Amino acid sequence: LPLVVGMAVGATQVAGRLPDAHPQLLMSGGFALAMIAMLLMTRLRVDSGYVELMLPAMVLLGVGLGMVFVPATNLSTNGVARADAGVASAVFVTVQQIGAAIGTVALNGAATRASAQYLREHVGSTAADPAAVIYGFTTSLWWTLAVLALGVVVTMTLVRDPGTPAPRSRRVDEVSSQA
């Protein structure tokens, strides 16, 4: 529930109130907030309290993701003919869902491998050892943080203001002027 509340706040109160803000800044800021949330969650220990650690991290993660999803959704249909907007939106949602599924499988694999490594290094521990599970979780959180950092780089590199025309290659310009 805190994640969903955070996403609603990020989408409506932050991204929704900044319609003139550059999508690159909103998305990069959202990724940065999500990265901070991941950093908080890597502090997870067997005796960590939910209210002290996970609750604020989940709300912060939600706000950050809300700031990413709104401009990303808008950009996915920007410039698409009205008749094709439904198809463009459906493609966006489909790609988003497939990416989430692949990410879940990859991060689950990282957590499982890390937990197995912990058990090999701590002879006498069992698969039910909470420390092994936490070690796996925190390993996957570090990988998530890396993916979010990549999101910042990709956003800063590829996302442009929807009102700005895409840069044309020199060759296209040269060919056009010769015609």
C-alpha positions as CSV (number, residue, x, y, z in Angstrom):
1,L,0.0,0.0,0.0
2,P,2.8,2.6,0.7
3,L,4.2,2.0,-2.7
4,V,0.9,2.7,-4.4
5,V,0.3,5.8,-2.2
6,G,3.7,7.0,-3.1
7,M,3.1,6.4,-6.8
8,A,-0.2,8.3,-6.7
9,V,1.6,11.3,-5.0
10,G,4.5,11.2,-7.5
11,A,2.1,11.0,-10.5
12,T,-0.5,13.5,-9.4
13,Q,1.2,15.9,-7.0
14,V,4.6,16.1,-8.6
15,A,4.5,15.1,-12.2
16,G,0.9,16.1,-12.6
17,R,1.5,19.6,-11.3
18,L,4.5,20.2,-13.5
19,P,3.1,20.0,-17.0
20,D,5.7,22.5,-18.3
21,A,8.7,20.7,-16.7
22,H,11.0,18.9,-19.1
23,P,10.3,15.2,-19.0
24,Q,14.0,14.5,-18.8
25,L,14.2,16.3,-15.5
26,L,11.1,14.7,-14.0
27,M,12.2,11.2,-15.1
28,S,15.8,11.6,-13.9
29,G,14.6,13.1,-10.6
30,G,12.2,10.1,-10.2
31,F,15.0,7.6,-10.9
32,A,17.2,9.4,-8.3
33,L,14.4,9.2,-5.7
34,A,14.0,5.5,-6.4
35,M,17.8,5.1,-6.1
36,I,17.7,6.7,-2.7
37,A,14.9,4.3,-1.7
38,M,17.0,1.4,-2.8
39,L,19.9,2.7,-0.8
40,L,17.7,2.8,2.3
41,M,16.4,-0.7,1.7
42,T,20.0,-2.1,1.4
43,R,20.3,-1.3,5.1
44,L,17.7,-4.1,5.7
45,R,18.8,-6.5,8.5
46,V,17.1,-9.3,10.3
47,D,16.0,-7.1,13.1
48,S,15.1,-4.0,11.0
49,G,11.8,-2.4,11.8
50,Y,9.2,-1.9,9.1
51,V,8.1,1.6,10.1
52,E,11.7,2.9,10.6
53,L,13.1,1.5,7.3
54,M,10.8,-0.1,4.8
55,L,7.8,2.3,5.1
56,P,9.7,5.5,4.2
57,A,11.7,3.6,1.5
58,M,8.5,2.3,-0.1
59,V,6.8,5.7,-0.1
60,L,9.9,7.3,-1.6
61,L,10.2,4.5,-4.2
62,G,6.6,5.1,-5.1
63,V,7.0,8.9,-5.5
64,G,10.0,8.3,-7.7
65,L,8.3,5.8,-9.9
66,G,5.3,8.0,-10.2
67,M,7.6,10.8,-11.4
68,V,9.0,8.4,-14.1
69,F,5.8,6.8,-15.3
70,V,3.8,9.9,-16.1
71,P,6.2,11.5,-18.5
72,A,7.3,8.1,-19.9
73,T,3.6,7.4,-20.7
74,N,3.1,10.8,-22.2
75,L,6.3,10.5,-24.3
76,S,5.2,7.1,-25.6
77,T,2.2,8.6,-27.3
78,N,3.5,12.0,-28.2
79,G,3.4,12.8,-31.8
80,V,1.4,9.7,-32.7
81,A,-1.7,10.2,-34.9
82,R,-4.9,10.2,-33.0
83,A,-6.1,7.1,-34.8
84,D,-2.9,5.2,-33.7
85,A,-2.8,6.5,-30.1
86,G,-4.5,3.4,-28.7
87,V,-2.1,1.1,-30.4
88,A,0.9,3.2,-29.3
89,S,-0.4,3.1,-25.7
90,A,-1.0,-0.7,-25.9
91,V,2.6,-1.3,-27.2
92,F,4.0,0.9,-24.4
93,V,2.1,-1.0,-21.7
94,T,3.0,-4.4,-23.2
95,V,6.7,-3.5,-23.3
96,Q,6.5,-2.2,-19.7
97,Q,4.9,-5.4,-18.5
98,I,7.4,-7.6,-20.3
99,G,10.2,-5.5,-18.9
100,A,8.8,-5.9,-15.4
101,A,8.5,-9.6,-15.8
102,I,12.1,-10.0,-17.1
103,G,13.3,-7.8,-14.3
104,T,11.5,-9.7,-11.7
105,V,13.0,-13.0,-13.0
106,A,16.5,-11.6,-13.2
107,L,16.4,-10.0,-9.7
108,N,14.8,-13.1,-8.2
109,G,17.7,-15.1,-9.7
110,A,20.3,-12.7,-8.2
111,A,18.6,-13.0,-4.8
112,T,18.5,-16.8,-5.0
113,R,22.2,-17.0,-6.1
114,A,23.3,-14.6,-3.3
115,S,21.3,-16.6,-0.7
116,A,22.9,-19.8,-1.9
117,Q,26.3,-18.2,-1.7
118,Y,25.6,-17.1,1.9
119,L,24.6,-20.6,2.8
120,R,27.8,-22.0,1.3
121,E,30.0,-19.5,3.2
122,H,28.1,-20.0,6.5
123,V,28.3,-23.7,7.2
124,G,25.5,-24.8,9.4
125,S,23.0,-22.3,8.1
126,T,19.8,-23.6,6.6
127,A,17.7,-22.2,3.8
128,A,15.3,-21.0,6.5
129,D,18.0,-18.8,8.0
130,P,16.6,-15.2,7.8
131,A,20.2,-13.8,7.4
132,A,20.6,-15.8,4.1
133,V,17.2,-14.5,2.8
134,I,18.2,-10.9,3.8
135,Y,21.6,-11.3,2.1
136,G,19.8,-12.3,-1.1
137,F,17.3,-9.4,-0.9
138,T,20.0,-6.8,-0.4
139,T,22.0,-8.2,-3.2
140,S,19.0,-7.9,-5.6
141,L,18.4,-4.3,-4.2
142,W,22.0,-3.3,-5.2
143,W,21.3,-4.7,-8.7
144,T,18.1,-2.7,-8.8
145,L,20.0,0.4,-7.8
146,A,22.4,-0.2,-10.7
147,V,19.5,-0.6,-13.2
148,L,17.9,2.7,-11.9
149,A,21.3,4.4,-12.4
150,L,21.3,3.1,-15.9
151,G,17.8,4.6,-16.2
152,V,19.2,8.0,-15.3
153,V,21.9,7.7,-17.9
154,V,19.5,6.6,-20.6
155,T,17.0,9.3,-19.7
156,M,19.6,12.1,-19.8
157,T,21.0,10.7,-23.1
158,L,17.8,9.9,-25.0
159,V,14.8,11.8,-23.7
160,R,14.2,15.1,-25.2
161,D,11.5,17.8,-24.9
162,P,8.5,16.6,-27.0
163,G,8.4,20.1,-28.6
164,T,12.0,19.8,-29.9
165,P,12.4,18.1,-33.3
166,A,14.6,15.1,-33.3
167,P,18.1,15.8,-34.5
168,R,18.7,14.9,-38.2
169,S,21.9,13.3,-39.3
170,R,24.1,15.3,-41.5
171,R,23.8,12.8,-44.4
172,V,20.0,13.2,-44.5
173,D,20.4,17.0,-44.6
174,E,23.0,16.8,-47.3
175,V,20.8,14.5,-49.4
176,S,17.8,16.7,-48.9
177,S,19.7,19.9,-50.0
178,Q,20.9,18.2,-53.1
179,A,17.5,17.1,-54.3
